[in-house]
Amino acid sequence: MTTSTPLLFADLTGVAVFAASGASAAVAKRLDLFGVVFVGFVAALGGGIFRDLAIGEAPPLAFGDWRYAATAAVTAAAVFWLHPQFARLRTSVLVLDAAGLGLFTVTGTVKALDAQVPAVGACVIGMLTAIGGGLGRDLLTAEIPVVLRREIYAVAALTGSILVALLDALGHAEAGWLTVAAVAVFLLRLVALRRRWSAPVPALRSPPTGAPGARP
């Protein structure tokens, strides 16, 4: 696979939707214009910066190609000014985040494979590309990162990365099939949210009465 115009378009689309996701979260926290744009920038480009550093691409596209930074900044600023049209900010954030998750999973995995990273490593890079921006957004807005909660988030990204690697191995890494992979991640994330699917968590037992730390 080679980096192409469709891949660039998908990458910039992912930047835009994650910037909107980050900006919407910042608006909900009532940050100022600079804060909204900054959170949007980090949400949009944090994962891509990690990806480029991991595959040895210097400088990262976020700094080397003005279109990435401009797309993130303009989108975040637009959300700041147009946020009254977002009737339900939380729902908007979740849908945009799911869309960005799918797009960045695919582009991150594809770029890692293009850089001759083995399939397993490419899947990890693809997953981290997808979740990196959301992690930065949540930390900046004082939220527990989604990836650390019970929700199906990183698992959805990893599933999409594996699907992309399989398509590449089978010689079906065309734009159409990659779009299917992105949509699969998007739908998996939304269905998991709607049905409240979650990863297992440890079952903690309450200490016996009278034991240290037990409540009276």
mmCIF file of C-alpha atoms in Angstrom:
data_model
loop_
_atom_site.group_PDB
_atom_site.id
_atom_site.type_symbol
_atom_site.label_atom_id
_atom_site.label_comp_id
_atom_site.label_asym_id
_atom_site.label_seq_id
_atom_site.Cartn_x
_atom_site.Cartn_y
_atom_site.Cartn_z
ATOM 1 C CA MET A 1 0.000 0.000 0.000
ATOM 2 C CA THR A 2 1.145 3.535 -0.629
ATOM 3 C CA THR A 3 0.072 6.855 0.848
ATOM 4 C CA SER A 4 -2.402 8.288 -1.648
ATOM 5 C CA THR A 5 -4.871 11.121 -2.045
ATOM 6 C CA PRO A 6 -7.753 9.029 -0.595
ATOM 7 C CA LEU A 7 -5.574 8.191 2.411
ATOM 8 C CA LEU A 8 -4.676 11.864 2.887
ATOM 9 C CA PHE A 9 -8.353 12.765 2.659
ATOM 10 C CA ALA A 10 -9.212 10.140 5.273
ATOM 11 C CA ASP A 11 -6.411 11.397 7.517
ATOM 12 C CA LEU A 12 -7.603 15.018 7.299
ATOM 13 C CA THR A 13 -11.199 13.921 7.831
ATOM 14 C CA GLY A 14 -10.079 12.117 10.977
ATOM 15 C CA VAL A 15 -8.271 15.276 12.087
ATOM 16 C CA ALA A 16 -11.443 17.307 11.577
ATOM 17 C CA VAL A 17 -13.772 14.960 13.450
ATOM 18 C CA PHE A 18 -11.372 14.532 16.381
ATOM 19 C CA ALA A 19 -10.834 18.300 16.497
ATOM 20 C CA ALA A 20 -14.610 18.746 16.651
ATOM 21 C CA SER A 21 -14.807 16.085 19.342
ATOM 22 C CA GLY A 22 -12.112 17.766 21.421
ATOM 23 C CA ALA A 23 -13.561 21.223 20.903
ATOM 24 C CA SER A 24 -17.051 20.051 21.877
ATOM 25 C CA ALA A 25 -15.682 18.564 25.097
ATOM 26 C CA ALA A 26 -13.822 21.818 25.811
ATOM 27 C CA VAL A 27 -16.952 23.896 25.149
ATOM 28 C CA ALA A 28 -18.868 21.695 27.580
ATOM 29 C CA LYS A 29 -16.190 22.555 30.178
ATOM 30 C CA ARG A 30 -16.622 26.276 29.334
ATOM 31 C CA LEU A 31 -13.033 26.869 28.248
ATOM 32 C CA ASP A 32 -12.115 30.060 26.388
ATOM 33 C CA LEU A 33 -11.392 30.254 22.658
ATOM 34 C CA PHE A 34 -7.707 29.411 23.059
ATOM 35 C CA GLY A 35 -8.545 26.498 25.355
ATOM 36 C CA VAL A 36 -11.111 25.118 22.925
ATOM 37 C CA VAL A 37 -8.714 25.343 19.972
ATOM 38 C CA PHE A 38 -5.842 23.859 21.992
ATOM 39 C CA VAL A 39 -7.892 20.883 23.196
ATOM 40 C CA GLY A 40 -9.181 20.374 19.665
ATOM 41 C CA PHE A 41 -5.605 20.486 18.323
ATOM 42 C CA VAL A 42 -4.382 17.894 20.841
ATOM 43 C CA ALA A 43 -7.383 15.630 20.276
ATOM 44 C CA ALA A 44 -6.929 15.814 16.507
ATOM 45 C CA LEU A 45 -3.162 15.469 16.216
ATOM 46 C CA GLY A 46 -1.889 13.746 19.367
ATOM 47 C CA GLY A 47 -2.329 10.232 17.993
ATOM 48 C CA GLY A 48 -0.865 11.145 14.609
ATOM 49 C CA ILE A 49 2.228 12.673 16.211
ATOM 50 C CA PHE A 50 2.812 9.439 18.121
ATOM 51 C CA ARG A 51 2.312 7.405 14.940
ATOM 52 C CA ASP A 52 4.816 9.445 12.942
ATOM 53 C CA LEU A 53 7.428 9.310 15.693
ATOM 54 C CA ALA A 54 6.925 5.545 15.996
ATOM 55 C CA ILE A 55 7.506 4.937 12.277
ATOM 56 C CA GLY A 56 10.425 7.392 12.079
ATOM 57 C CA GLU A 57 8.708 10.068 10.022
ATOM 58 C CA ALA A 58 10.268 13.412 10.916
ATOM 59 C CA PRO A 59 8.971 15.970 11.341
ATOM 60 C CA PRO A 60 5.519 14.548 12.141
ATOM 61 C CA LEU A 61 2.875 15.542 9.616
ATOM 62 C CA ALA A 62 1.180 17.652 12.285
ATOM 63 C CA PHE A 63 4.174 20.009 12.058
ATOM 64 C CA GLY A 64 5.467 19.323 8.561
ATOM 65 C CA ASP A 65 2.223 19.735 6.614
ATOM 66 C CA TRP A 66 0.270 22.933 7.339
ATOM 67 C CA ARG A 67 -2.996 21.322 6.263
ATOM 68 C CA TYR A 68 -3.129 19.175 9.403
ATOM 69 C CA ALA A 69 -2.693 22.013 11.906
ATOM 70 C CA ALA A 70 -4.965 24.302 9.878
ATOM 71 C CA THR A 71 -7.727 21.685 9.667
ATOM 72 C CA ALA A 72 -7.589 21.092 13.427
ATOM 73 C CA ALA A 73 -7.528 24.794 14.352
ATOM 74 C CA VAL A 74 -10.260 25.885 11.933
ATOM 75 C CA THR A 75 -12.562 23.017 12.928
ATOM 76 C CA ALA A 76 -12.103 23.674 16.649
ATOM 77 C CA ALA A 77 -12.702 27.404 16.202
ATOM 78 C CA ALA A 78 -15.845 26.680 14.159
ATOM 79 C CA VAL A 79 -17.185 24.488 16.964
ATOM 80 C CA PHE A 80 -16.467 27.286 19.460
ATOM 81 C CA TRP A 81 -18.537 29.771 17.490
ATOM 82 C CA LEU A 82 -21.259 27.368 16.363
ATOM 83 C CA HIS A 83 -21.671 25.334 19.545
ATOM 84 C CA PRO A 84 -25.252 26.594 20.182
ATOM 85 C CA GLN A 85 -26.244 24.477 17.165
ATOM 86 C CA PHE A 86 -24.969 21.390 19.008
ATOM 87 C CA ALA A 87 -28.182 20.686 20.919
ATOM 88 C CA ARG A 88 -26.702 17.711 22.757
ATOM 89 C CA LEU A 89 -22.983 18.194 23.225
ATOM 90 C CA ARG A 90 -22.365 14.849 24.875
ATOM 91 C CA THR A 91 -24.021 12.930 22.071
ATOM 92 C CA SER A 92 -22.102 14.972 19.485
ATOM 93 C CA VAL A 93 -18.796 14.275 21.230
ATOM 94 C CA LEU A 94 -19.446 10.534 21.363
ATOM 95 C CA VAL A 95 -20.498 10.252 17.703
ATOM 96 C CA LEU A 96 -17.607 12.391 16.451
ATOM 97 C CA ASP A 97 -15.179 10.494 18.632
ATOM 98 C CA ALA A 98 -16.411 7.166 17.240
ATOM 99 C CA ALA A 99 -15.970 8.468 13.680
ATOM 100 C CA GLY A 100 -12.453 9.690 14.438
ATOM 101 C CA LEU A 101 -11.633 6.386 16.093
ATOM 102 C CA GLY A 102 -12.507 4.489 12.935
ATOM 103 C CA LEU A 103 -10.668 6.823 10.564
ATOM 104 C CA PHE A 104 -7.481 7.064 12.625
ATOM 105 C CA THR A 105 -7.416 3.318 13.247
ATOM 106 C CA VAL A 106 -7.303 2.723 9.506
ATOM 107 C CA THR A 107 -4.875 5.493 8.546
ATOM 108 C CA GLY A 108 -2.539 4.703 11.449
ATOM 109 C CA THR A 109 -2.366 1.019 10.580
ATOM 110 C CA VAL A 110 -1.951 1.712 6.856
ATOM 111 C CA LYS A 111 0.926 4.149 7.433
ATOM 112 C CA ALA A 112 2.657 1.709 9.756
ATOM 113 C CA LEU A 113 2.366 -1.056 7.149
ATOM 114 C CA ASP A 114 3.662 1.333 4.474
ATOM 115 C CA ALA A 115 6.690 1.957 6.715
ATOM 116 C CA GLN A 116 7.375 -1.803 6.687
ATOM 117 C CA VAL A 117 6.387 -2.262 10.326
ATOM 118 C CA PRO A 118 5.434 -5.930 10.907
ATOM 119 C CA ALA A 119 1.720 -6.646 11.149
ATOM 120 C CA VAL A 120 1.600 -6.996 14.945
ATOM 121 C CA GLY A 121 3.468 -3.738 15.480
ATOM 122 C CA ALA A 122 1.336 -1.998 12.854
ATOM 123 C CA CYS A 123 -1.822 -3.060 14.692
ATOM 124 C CA VAL A 124 -0.493 -1.624 17.962
ATOM 125 C CA ILE A 125 0.503 1.631 16.249
ATOM 126 C CA GLY A 126 -2.900 1.837 14.558
ATOM 127 C CA MET A 127 -4.672 1.383 17.883
ATOM 128 C CA LEU A 128 -2.503 3.973 19.670
ATOM 129 C CA THR A 129 -2.967 6.416 16.794
ATOM 130 C CA ALA A 130 -6.720 6.123 17.238
ATOM 131 C CA ILE A 131 -6.848 6.424 21.030
ATOM 132 C CA GLY A 132 -4.025 8.941 21.549
ATOM 133 C CA GLY A 133 -6.043 12.035 20.691
ATOM 134 C CA GLY A 134 -8.984 11.041 22.867
ATOM 135 C CA LEU A 135 -6.610 10.323 25.743
ATOM 136 C CA GLY A 136 -5.143 13.823 25.475
ATOM 137 C CA ARG A 137 -8.604 15.387 25.215
ATOM 138 C CA ASP A 138 -9.879 13.639 28.331
ATOM 139 C CA LEU A 139 -6.800 14.510 30.387
ATOM 140 C CA LEU A 140 -7.022 18.193 29.394
ATOM 141 C CA THR A 141 -10.728 18.356 30.264
ATOM 142 C CA ALA A 142 -10.263 16.584 33.618
ATOM 143 C CA GLU A 143 -12.105 13.420 32.611
ATOM 144 C CA ILE A 144 -11.073 9.837 33.286
ATOM 145 C CA PRO A 145 -9.730 8.761 29.854
ATOM 146 C CA VAL A 146 -12.228 6.641 27.951
ATOM 147 C CA VAL A 147 -9.521 4.084 27.219
ATOM 148 C CA LEU A 148 -9.151 3.428 30.971
ATOM 149 C CA ARG A 149 -12.854 2.884 31.580
ATOM 150 C CA ARG A 150 -14.913 -0.248 31.109
ATOM 151 C CA GLU A 151 -16.197 0.907 27.717
ATOM 152 C CA ILE A 152 -15.268 -0.824 24.455
ATOM 153 C CA TYR A 153 -12.884 1.767 23.002
ATOM 154 C CA ALA A 154 -9.320 0.584 22.583
ATOM 155 C CA VAL A 155 -10.686 -2.893 21.834
ATOM 156 C CA ALA A 156 -12.696 -1.465 18.927
ATOM 157 C CA ALA A 157 -9.580 0.252 17.561
ATOM 158 C CA LEU A 158 -7.469 -2.884 17.929
ATOM 159 C CA THR A 159 -10.145 -4.923 16.153
ATOM 160 C CA GLY A 160 -10.104 -2.459 13.260
ATOM 161 C CA SER A 161 -6.309 -2.522 13.085
ATOM 162 C CA ILE A 162 -6.311 -6.305 12.875
ATOM 163 C CA LEU A 163 -8.926 -6.137 10.106
ATOM 164 C CA VAL A 164 -6.764 -3.696 8.127
ATOM 165 C CA ALA A 165 -3.697 -5.921 8.558
ATOM 166 C CA LEU A 166 -5.677 -8.928 7.333
ATOM 167 C CA LEU A 167 -6.948 -7.004 4.295
ATOM 168 C CA ASP A 168 -3.363 -6.003 3.494
ATOM 169 C CA ALA A 169 -2.154 -9.606 3.821
ATOM 170 C CA LEU A 170 -4.934 -10.774 1.504
ATOM 171 C CA GLY A 171 -4.190 -8.059 -1.054
ATOM 172 C CA HIS A 172 -7.504 -6.249 -0.553
ATOM 173 C CA ALA A 173 -6.244 -2.964 0.902
ATOM 174 C CA GLU A 174 -8.128 -0.786 -1.576
ATOM 175 C CA ALA A 175 -9.951 2.359 -0.487
ATOM 176 C CA GLY A 176 -13.326 0.603 -0.515
ATOM 177 C CA TRP A 177 -12.272 -2.176 1.838
ATOM 178 C CA LEU A 178 -10.436 0.262 4.116
ATOM 179 C CA THR A 179 -13.627 2.316 4.329
ATOM 180 C CA VAL A 180 -15.454 -0.820 5.421
ATOM 181 C CA ALA A 181 -12.873 -1.314 8.172
ATOM 182 C CA ALA A 182 -13.312 2.280 9.390
ATOM 183 C CA VAL A 183 -17.105 1.931 9.376
ATOM 184 C CA ALA A 184 -16.810 -1.352 11.296
ATOM 185 C CA VAL A 185 -14.856 0.370 14.089
ATOM 186 C CA PHE A 186 -17.346 3.248 14.113
ATOM 187 C CA LEU A 187 -20.358 0.941 14.370
ATOM 188 C CA LEU A 188 -18.729 -1.307 16.961
ATOM 189 C CA ARG A 189 -18.052 1.711 19.161
ATOM 190 C CA LEU A 190 -21.595 3.082 18.790
ATOM 191 C CA VAL A 191 -23.263 -0.300 19.350
ATOM 192 C CA ALA A 192 -21.086 -0.857 22.432
ATOM 193 C CA LEU A 193 -22.210 2.512 23.790
ATOM 194 C CA ARG A 194 -25.876 1.881 23.064
ATOM 195 C CA ARG A 195 -25.897 -1.637 24.498
ATOM 196 C CA ARG A 196 -23.525 -0.703 27.341
ATOM 197 C CA TRP A 197 -20.987 -3.365 26.437
ATOM 198 C CA SER A 198 -17.918 -3.220 28.624
ATOM 199 C CA ALA A 199 -14.668 -5.002 29.295
ATOM 200 C CA PRO A 200 -14.412 -7.152 32.447
ATOM 201 C CA VAL A 201 -13.413 -5.451 35.690
ATOM 202 C CA PRO A 202 -12.089 -7.077 38.853
ATOM 203 C CA ALA A 203 -14.686 -8.051 41.445
ATOM 204 C CA LEU A 204 -13.567 -6.461 44.701
ATOM 205 C CA ARG A 205 -14.800 -7.987 47.921
ATOM 206 C CA SER A 206 -15.639 -5.833 50.924
ATOM 207 C CA PRO A 207 -13.334 -6.524 53.899
ATOM 208 C CA PRO A 208 -14.907 -8.520 56.744
ATOM 209 C CA THR A 209 -16.486 -6.581 59.586
ATOM 210 C CA GLY A 210 -13.809 -5.588 62.074
ATOM 211 C CA ALA A 211 -10.979 -5.981 59.558
ATOM 212 C CA PRO A 212 -8.644 -3.004 58.902
ATOM 213 C CA GLY A 213 -10.305 -0.664 56.438
ATOM 214 C CA ALA A 214 -13.790 -2.031 57.096
ATOM 215 C CA ARG A 215 -16.556 0.460 57.584
ATOM 216 C CA PRO A 216 -18.476 0.370 60.848
#
